[in-house]
């Protein structure tokens, strides 16, 4: 049963709102912009959906609860990795990964 593999879509679309907000918003002001807040909202919705999707699949018995638990554990690892990447490489410093 390959239904849990659809959660990969959430992994790919999770950083897209952040990238769009970073391009659109002006980084000169210290206060948080409305565009960045909207990106946080959409990203939160994507992450919550990624955790809810396997639960719904297990609830309708498309997958077993053990598979649901493994997907949820994988979600936690992947989303914490994505968060760590943005916390480490998202800041503007002398050697900036943002130029690539």
mmCIF file of C-alpha atoms in Angstrom:
data_model
loop_
_atom_site.group_PDB
_atom_site.id
_atom_site.type_symbol
_atom_site.label_atom_id
_atom_site.label_comp_id
_atom_site.label_asym_id
_atom_site.label_seq_id
_atom_site.Cartn_x
_atom_site.Cartn_y
_atom_site.Cartn_z
ATOM 1 C CA UNK A 1 0.000 0.000 0.000
ATOM 2 C CA UNK A 2 1.614 3.235 -1.162
ATOM 3 C CA UNK A 3 -0.899 5.788 0.135
ATOM 4 C CA UNK A 4 1.488 7.182 2.783
ATOM 5 C CA UNK A 5 3.910 8.167 0.011
ATOM 6 C CA UNK A 6 1.588 11.049 -0.868
ATOM 7 C CA UNK A 7 2.938 12.809 2.221
ATOM 8 C CA UNK A 8 6.070 13.513 0.145
ATOM 9 C CA UNK A 9 4.071 16.214 -1.625
ATOM 10 C CA UNK A 10 3.808 18.077 1.669
ATOM 11 C CA UNK A 11 7.582 17.878 2.132
ATOM 12 C CA UNK A 12 8.171 19.557 -1.211
ATOM 13 C CA UNK A 13 5.567 22.323 -0.861
ATOM 14 C CA UNK A 14 6.382 23.160 2.764
ATOM 15 C CA UNK A 15 9.223 25.662 2.073
ATOM 16 C CA UNK A 16 7.537 27.316 -0.929
ATOM 17 C CA UNK A 17 5.547 29.953 1.052
ATOM 18 C CA UNK A 18 8.716 30.924 2.921
ATOM 19 C CA UNK A 19 10.671 31.350 -0.314
ATOM 20 C CA UNK A 20 7.901 33.449 -1.865
ATOM 21 C CA UNK A 21 7.605 35.660 1.221
ATOM 22 C CA UNK A 22 11.352 36.147 1.356
ATOM 23 C CA UNK A 23 11.383 37.339 -2.262
ATOM 24 C CA UNK A 24 8.347 39.603 -1.936
ATOM 25 C CA UNK A 25 8.808 41.174 1.493
ATOM 26 C CA UNK A 26 11.274 43.908 2.265
ATOM 27 C CA UNK A 27 13.980 42.595 4.599
ATOM 28 C CA UNK A 28 15.097 46.048 5.739
ATOM 29 C CA UNK A 29 12.514 46.472 8.507
ATOM 30 C CA UNK A 30 12.939 44.611 11.771
ATOM 31 C CA UNK A 31 9.218 44.103 12.317
ATOM 32 C CA UNK A 32 7.523 41.100 10.800
ATOM 33 C CA UNK A 33 5.645 41.843 7.618
ATOM 34 C CA UNK A 34 2.134 40.692 6.740
ATOM 35 C CA UNK A 35 3.495 38.679 3.816
ATOM 36 C CA UNK A 36 5.854 36.763 6.081
ATOM 37 C CA UNK A 37 3.066 36.123 8.589
ATOM 38 C CA UNK A 38 0.856 34.794 5.794
ATOM 39 C CA UNK A 39 3.699 32.500 4.717
ATOM 40 C CA UNK A 40 3.991 31.207 8.292
ATOM 41 C CA UNK A 41 0.240 30.569 8.308
ATOM 42 C CA UNK A 42 0.344 28.606 5.043
ATOM 43 C CA UNK A 43 3.408 26.652 6.154
ATOM 44 C CA UNK A 44 1.681 25.756 9.410
ATOM 45 C CA UNK A 45 -1.339 24.546 7.446
ATOM 46 C CA UNK A 46 0.878 22.385 5.254
ATOM 47 C CA UNK A 47 2.641 20.851 8.264
ATOM 48 C CA UNK A 48 -0.634 20.156 10.090
ATOM 49 C CA UNK A 49 -2.050 18.589 6.919
ATOM 50 C CA UNK A 50 1.019 16.373 6.604
ATOM 51 C CA UNK A 51 0.415 15.079 10.120
ATOM 52 C CA UNK A 52 -3.335 14.738 9.604
ATOM 53 C CA UNK A 53 -3.186 12.893 6.281
ATOM 54 C CA UNK A 54 -1.821 9.567 7.609
ATOM 55 C CA UNK A 55 -4.191 9.710 10.569
ATOM 56 C CA UNK A 56 -7.134 10.030 8.191
ATOM 57 C CA UNK A 57 -5.767 7.182 6.053
ATOM 58 C CA UNK A 58 -5.504 4.969 9.134
ATOM 59 C CA UNK A 59 -8.957 5.995 10.311
ATOM 60 C CA UNK A 60 -10.597 4.922 7.032
ATOM 61 C CA UNK A 61 -8.479 1.738 7.137
ATOM 62 C CA UNK A 62 -6.559 2.496 3.951
ATOM 63 C CA UNK A 63 -3.365 1.883 5.943
ATOM 64 C CA UNK A 64 -2.667 0.186 9.260
ATOM 65 C CA UNK A 65 -2.054 2.129 12.462
ATOM 66 C CA UNK A 66 1.536 0.914 12.612
ATOM 67 C CA UNK A 67 2.225 2.455 9.228
ATOM 68 C CA UNK A 68 0.546 5.632 10.422
ATOM 69 C CA UNK A 69 2.884 5.777 13.406
ATOM 70 C CA UNK A 70 5.928 5.318 11.195
ATOM 71 C CA UNK A 71 4.781 8.078 8.842
ATOM 72 C CA UNK A 72 4.155 10.418 11.785
ATOM 73 C CA UNK A 73 7.636 9.698 13.145
ATOM 74 C CA UNK A 74 9.096 10.351 9.704
ATOM 75 C CA UNK A 75 7.140 13.598 9.493
ATOM 76 C CA UNK A 76 8.621 14.774 12.767
ATOM 77 C CA UNK A 77 12.156 14.017 11.584
ATOM 78 C CA UNK A 78 11.720 15.633 8.169
ATOM 79 C CA UNK A 79 9.991 18.790 9.392
ATOM 80 C CA UNK A 80 12.512 19.272 12.207
ATOM 81 C CA UNK A 81 15.266 18.913 9.597
ATOM 82 C CA UNK A 82 13.613 21.529 7.372
ATOM 83 C CA UNK A 83 13.214 23.850 10.365
ATOM 84 C CA UNK A 84 16.847 23.353 11.340
ATOM 85 C CA UNK A 85 17.975 24.138 7.816
ATOM 86 C CA UNK A 86 16.080 27.422 7.782
ATOM 87 C CA UNK A 87 17.287 28.379 11.257
ATOM 88 C CA UNK A 88 20.932 27.728 10.391
ATOM 89 C CA UNK A 89 21.098 28.915 6.783
ATOM 90 C CA UNK A 90 18.240 31.422 6.735
ATOM 91 C CA UNK A 91 20.101 34.240 8.443
ATOM 92 C CA UNK A 92 21.963 36.861 6.458
ATOM 93 C CA UNK A 93 25.667 36.665 7.230
ATOM 94 C CA UNK A 94 28.935 37.256 5.398
ATOM 95 C CA UNK A 95 28.871 33.893 3.684
ATOM 96 C CA UNK A 96 25.296 33.689 2.531
ATOM 97 C CA UNK A 97 23.643 30.599 1.113
ATOM 98 C CA UNK A 98 20.800 32.839 -0.040
ATOM 99 C CA UNK A 99 22.813 33.931 -3.081
ATOM 100 C CA UNK A 100 22.591 30.460 -4.608
#
